Short mmCIF file of C-alpha atoms in Angstrom, two decimals:
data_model
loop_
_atom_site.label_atom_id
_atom_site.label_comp_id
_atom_site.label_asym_id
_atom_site.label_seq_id
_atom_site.Cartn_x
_atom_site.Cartn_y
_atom_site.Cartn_z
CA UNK A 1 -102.02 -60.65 -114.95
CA UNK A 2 -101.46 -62.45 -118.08
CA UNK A 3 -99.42 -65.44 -117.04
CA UNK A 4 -102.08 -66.03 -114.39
CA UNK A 5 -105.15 -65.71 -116.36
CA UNK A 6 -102.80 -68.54 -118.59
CA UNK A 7 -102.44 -70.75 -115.68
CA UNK A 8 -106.08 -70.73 -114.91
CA UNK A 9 -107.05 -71.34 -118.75
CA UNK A 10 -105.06 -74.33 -118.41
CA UNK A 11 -106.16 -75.60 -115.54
CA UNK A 12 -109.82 -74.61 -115.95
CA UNK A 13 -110.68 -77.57 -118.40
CA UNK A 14 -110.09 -80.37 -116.42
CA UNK A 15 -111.51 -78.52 -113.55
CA UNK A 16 -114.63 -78.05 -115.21
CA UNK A 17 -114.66 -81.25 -117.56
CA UNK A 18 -114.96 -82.98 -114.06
CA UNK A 19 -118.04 -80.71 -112.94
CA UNK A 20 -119.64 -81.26 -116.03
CA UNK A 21 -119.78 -85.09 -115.39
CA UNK A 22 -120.21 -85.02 -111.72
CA UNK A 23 -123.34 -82.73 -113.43
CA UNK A 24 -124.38 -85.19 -115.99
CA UNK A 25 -124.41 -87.89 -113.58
CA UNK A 26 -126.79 -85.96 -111.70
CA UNK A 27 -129.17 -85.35 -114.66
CA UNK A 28 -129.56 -89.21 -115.03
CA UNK A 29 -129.53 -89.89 -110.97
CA UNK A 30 -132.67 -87.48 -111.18
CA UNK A 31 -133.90 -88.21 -114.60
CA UNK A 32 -134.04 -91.71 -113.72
CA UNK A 33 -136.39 -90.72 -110.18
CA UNK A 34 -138.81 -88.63 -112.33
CA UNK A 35 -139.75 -91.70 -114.51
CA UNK A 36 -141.45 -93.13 -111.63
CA UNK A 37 -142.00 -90.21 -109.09
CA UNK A 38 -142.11 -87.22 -111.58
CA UNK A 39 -143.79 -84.65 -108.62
CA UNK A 40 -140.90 -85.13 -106.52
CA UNK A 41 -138.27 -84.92 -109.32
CA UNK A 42 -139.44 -82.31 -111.77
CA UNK A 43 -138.10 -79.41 -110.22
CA UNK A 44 -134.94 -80.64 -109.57
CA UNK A 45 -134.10 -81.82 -112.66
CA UNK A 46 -135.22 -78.78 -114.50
CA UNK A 47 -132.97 -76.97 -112.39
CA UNK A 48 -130.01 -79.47 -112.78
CA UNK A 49 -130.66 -79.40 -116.77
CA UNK A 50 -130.41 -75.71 -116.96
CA UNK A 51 -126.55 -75.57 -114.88
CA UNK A 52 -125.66 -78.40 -117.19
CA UNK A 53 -126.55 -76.47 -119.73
CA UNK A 54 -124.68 -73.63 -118.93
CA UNK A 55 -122.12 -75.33 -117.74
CA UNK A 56 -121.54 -77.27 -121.19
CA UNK A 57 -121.18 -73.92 -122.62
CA UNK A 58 -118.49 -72.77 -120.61
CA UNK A 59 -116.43 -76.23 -120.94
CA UNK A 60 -116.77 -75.50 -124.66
CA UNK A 61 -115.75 -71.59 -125.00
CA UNK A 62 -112.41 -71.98 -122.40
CA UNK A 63 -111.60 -75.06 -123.55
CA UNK A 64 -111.22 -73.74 -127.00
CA UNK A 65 -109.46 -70.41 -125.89
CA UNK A 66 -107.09 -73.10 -124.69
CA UNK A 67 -106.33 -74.84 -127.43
CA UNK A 68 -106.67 -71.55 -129.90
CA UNK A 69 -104.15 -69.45 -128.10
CA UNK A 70 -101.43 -72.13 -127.41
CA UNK A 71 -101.05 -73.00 -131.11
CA UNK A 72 -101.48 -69.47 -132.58
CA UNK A 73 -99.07 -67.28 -129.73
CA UNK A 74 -96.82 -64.93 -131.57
CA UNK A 75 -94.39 -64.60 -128.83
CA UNK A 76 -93.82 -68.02 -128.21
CA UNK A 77 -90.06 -69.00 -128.21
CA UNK A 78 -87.99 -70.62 -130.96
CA UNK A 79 -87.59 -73.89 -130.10
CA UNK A 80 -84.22 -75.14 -128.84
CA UNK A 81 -81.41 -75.87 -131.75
CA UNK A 82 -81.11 -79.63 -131.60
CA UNK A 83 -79.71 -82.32 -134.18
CA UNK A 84 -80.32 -86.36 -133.83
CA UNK A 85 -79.72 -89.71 -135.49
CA UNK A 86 -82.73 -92.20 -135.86
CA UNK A 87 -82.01 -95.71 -135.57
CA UNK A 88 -83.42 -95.78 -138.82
CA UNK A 89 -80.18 -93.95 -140.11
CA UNK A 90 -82.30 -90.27 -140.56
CA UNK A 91 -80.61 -87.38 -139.45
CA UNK A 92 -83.16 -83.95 -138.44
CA UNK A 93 -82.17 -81.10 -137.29
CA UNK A 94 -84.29 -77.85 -136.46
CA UNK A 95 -83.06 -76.18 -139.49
CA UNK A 96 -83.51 -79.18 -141.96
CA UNK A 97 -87.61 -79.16 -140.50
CA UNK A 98 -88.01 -75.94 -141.71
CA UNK A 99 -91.35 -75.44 -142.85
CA UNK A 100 -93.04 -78.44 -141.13
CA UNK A 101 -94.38 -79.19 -138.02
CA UNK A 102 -92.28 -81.12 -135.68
CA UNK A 103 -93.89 -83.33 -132.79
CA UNK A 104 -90.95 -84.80 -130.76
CA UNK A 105 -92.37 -87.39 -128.16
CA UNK A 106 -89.67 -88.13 -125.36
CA UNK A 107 -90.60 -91.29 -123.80
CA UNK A 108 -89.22 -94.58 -122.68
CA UNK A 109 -90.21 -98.63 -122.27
CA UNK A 110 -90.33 -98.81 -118.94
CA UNK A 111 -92.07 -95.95 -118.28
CA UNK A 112 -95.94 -96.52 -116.95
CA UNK A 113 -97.49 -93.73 -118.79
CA UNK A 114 -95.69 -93.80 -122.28
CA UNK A 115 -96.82 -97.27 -122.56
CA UNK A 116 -100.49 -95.87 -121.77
CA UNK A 117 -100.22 -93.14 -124.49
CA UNK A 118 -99.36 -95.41 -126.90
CA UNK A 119 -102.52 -95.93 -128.80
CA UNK A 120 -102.94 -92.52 -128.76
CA UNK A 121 -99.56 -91.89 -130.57
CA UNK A 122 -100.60 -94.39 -133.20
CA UNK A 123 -103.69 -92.44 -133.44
CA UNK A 124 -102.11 -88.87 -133.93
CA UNK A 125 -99.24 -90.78 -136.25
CA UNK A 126 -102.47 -92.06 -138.62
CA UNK A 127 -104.63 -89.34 -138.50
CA UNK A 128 -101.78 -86.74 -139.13
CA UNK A 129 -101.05 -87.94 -143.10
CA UNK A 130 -99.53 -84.84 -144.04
CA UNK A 131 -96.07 -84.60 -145.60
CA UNK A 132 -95.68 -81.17 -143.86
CA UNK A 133 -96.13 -83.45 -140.44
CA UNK A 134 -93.21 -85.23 -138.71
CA UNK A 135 -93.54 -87.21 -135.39
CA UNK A 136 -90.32 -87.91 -134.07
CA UNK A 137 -89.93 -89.91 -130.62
CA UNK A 138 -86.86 -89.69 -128.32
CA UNK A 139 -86.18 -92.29 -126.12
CA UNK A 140 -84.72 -92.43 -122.91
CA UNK A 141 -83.86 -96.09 -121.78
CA UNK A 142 -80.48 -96.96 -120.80
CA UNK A 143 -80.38 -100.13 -123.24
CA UNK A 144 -80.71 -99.52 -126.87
CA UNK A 145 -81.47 -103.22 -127.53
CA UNK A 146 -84.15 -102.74 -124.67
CA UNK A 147 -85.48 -99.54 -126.87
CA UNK A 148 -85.18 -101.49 -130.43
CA UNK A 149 -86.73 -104.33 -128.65
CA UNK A 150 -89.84 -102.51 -127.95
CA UNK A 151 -90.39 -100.21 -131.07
CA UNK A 152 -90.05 -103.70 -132.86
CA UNK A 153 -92.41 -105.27 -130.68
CA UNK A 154 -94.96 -102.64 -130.79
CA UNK A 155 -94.86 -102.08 -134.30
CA UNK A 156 -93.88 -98.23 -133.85
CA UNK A 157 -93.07 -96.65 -137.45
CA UNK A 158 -92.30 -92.89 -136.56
CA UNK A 159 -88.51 -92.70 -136.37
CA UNK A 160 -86.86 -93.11 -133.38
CA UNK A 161 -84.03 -91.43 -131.89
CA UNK A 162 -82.30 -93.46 -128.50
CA UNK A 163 -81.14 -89.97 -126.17
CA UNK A 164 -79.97 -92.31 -122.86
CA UNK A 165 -78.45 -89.48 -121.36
CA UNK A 166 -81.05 -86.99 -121.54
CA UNK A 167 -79.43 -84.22 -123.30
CA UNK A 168 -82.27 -83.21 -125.75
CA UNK A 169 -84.80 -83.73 -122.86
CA UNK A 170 -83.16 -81.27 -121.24
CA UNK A 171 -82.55 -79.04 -123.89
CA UNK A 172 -86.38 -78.79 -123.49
CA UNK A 173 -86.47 -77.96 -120.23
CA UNK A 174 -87.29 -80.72 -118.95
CA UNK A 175 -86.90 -83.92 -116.81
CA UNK A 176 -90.22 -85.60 -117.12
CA UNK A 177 -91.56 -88.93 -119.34
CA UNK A 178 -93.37 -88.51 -121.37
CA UNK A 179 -92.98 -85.50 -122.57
CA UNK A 180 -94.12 -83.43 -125.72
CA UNK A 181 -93.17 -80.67 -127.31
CA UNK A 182 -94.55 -79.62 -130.77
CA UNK A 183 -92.39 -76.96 -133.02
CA UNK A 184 -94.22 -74.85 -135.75
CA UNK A 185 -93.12 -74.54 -139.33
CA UNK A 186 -91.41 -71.37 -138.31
CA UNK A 187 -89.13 -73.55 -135.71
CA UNK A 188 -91.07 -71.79 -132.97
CA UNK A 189 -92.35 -73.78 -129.69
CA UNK A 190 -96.10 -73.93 -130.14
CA UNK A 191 -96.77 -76.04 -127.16
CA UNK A 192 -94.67 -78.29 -124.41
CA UNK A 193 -95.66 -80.93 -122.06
CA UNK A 194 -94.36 -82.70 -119.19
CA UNK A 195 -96.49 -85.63 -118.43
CA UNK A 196 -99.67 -87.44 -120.02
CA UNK A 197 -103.00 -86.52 -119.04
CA UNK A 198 -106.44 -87.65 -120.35
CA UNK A 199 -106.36 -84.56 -122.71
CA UNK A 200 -103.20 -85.03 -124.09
CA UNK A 201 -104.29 -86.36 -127.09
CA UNK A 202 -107.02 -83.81 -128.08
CA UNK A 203 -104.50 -80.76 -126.95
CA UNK A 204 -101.98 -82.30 -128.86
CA UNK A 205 -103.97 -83.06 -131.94
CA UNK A 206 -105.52 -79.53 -131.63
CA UNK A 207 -102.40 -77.61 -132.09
CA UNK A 208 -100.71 -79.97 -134.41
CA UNK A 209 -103.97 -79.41 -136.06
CA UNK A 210 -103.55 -75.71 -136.20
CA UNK A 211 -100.33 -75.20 -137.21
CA UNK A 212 -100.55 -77.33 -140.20
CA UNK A 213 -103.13 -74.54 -141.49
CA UNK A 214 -100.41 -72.03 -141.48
CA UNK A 215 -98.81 -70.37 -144.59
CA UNK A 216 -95.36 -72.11 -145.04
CA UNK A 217 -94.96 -68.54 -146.81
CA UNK A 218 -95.07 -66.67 -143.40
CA UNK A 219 -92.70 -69.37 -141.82
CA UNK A 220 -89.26 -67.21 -140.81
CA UNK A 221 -86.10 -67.76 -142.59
#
């Protein structure tokens, strides 16, 4: 029962996100007629005003739930043992992050989506000024003077690390660009992505979010 009341959390925001516009659209639609016919209007919009309404709340309470229990689930996994080499010269390892929390973004130049995330990595990077927070990104393009090329050109300042083959991607269990995966300061997985959706950034600033306001005390060994 639990994994599929999970899948249904997750899925449920978007779900109802969408609802709520198609709802708020409405609201104006009808607002809008009541400002010159308000006999014909006025029921309906009271109507449509009360399931917005309601439907607002809901939105709000599961999309919280959400984002609460991914970032604070005790049985989530460690995350996988991994050690890389920035082209900055860095080396990190799961061990050495001990203590901090760990956003590795797996991504790659050519790839559509990364490119549209963007701004919102820049966004989590700045708003994220915490020396407990590192933001990592792996990239998988076949050409490292393609990948050094771009970070340049972009302006990127998280460090890098070039994975061509794929081998820490698929440590993580996955095949997919972008991905994200973000690893508490007790080296467990608090939350995993493949793909970017509109949310990402608010699900991903969320947990990051919530992690940071854990005791480094109650981190494991």
């Amino acid at each position: 029962m639990a994994p599929v009341l999970t899948a249904f959390m997750l899925d449920a925001p978007m779900a109802l996100y969408m609802a709520w516009v198609a709802f708020t659209l409405a609201v104006i639609a009808t607002g809008i007629v009541w400002l010159f016919r308000p006999a014909l209007a006025a029921s309906p919009l009271k109507r449509l005003s009360v399931v917005w309404v309601v439907l607002t709340f809901v939105v709000v309470f599961i999309s919280y739930r959400v984002f609460t229990s991914q970032a604070v689930n005790p049985t989530e996994p460690m995350a996988p043992d991994f050690s890389l080499q920035t082209i900055e010269g860095r080396s990190f390892t799961r061990n050495s992050l001990h203590g901090k929390v760990v956003l590795l973004e797996f991504w790659a130049s050519w790839c559509g989506p990364c490119r549209e995330s963007l701004p919102e990595m820049f966004r989590l990077y700045r708003h994220f000024k915490n020396p407990r927070f590192v933001m990592i990104g792996v990239n998988e393009d076949v050409r490292q003077s393609k990948f050094e090329d771009f970070v340049a050109q972009k302006g990127i300042r998280w460090p890098q690390d070039w994975d061509p083959k794929g081998d820490l991607l698929s440590r993580f269990s996955s095949d997919a660009i972008p991905s994200y995966a973000v690893i508490g300061p007790d080296g467990r997985l608090r939350f995993q992505q493949h793909g970017y959706t509109p949310d990402t950034y608010i699900r991903l600033r969320t947990v990051i979010g919530n992690a940071l306001g854990e005791r480094i005390a109650s981190a494991a060994p």
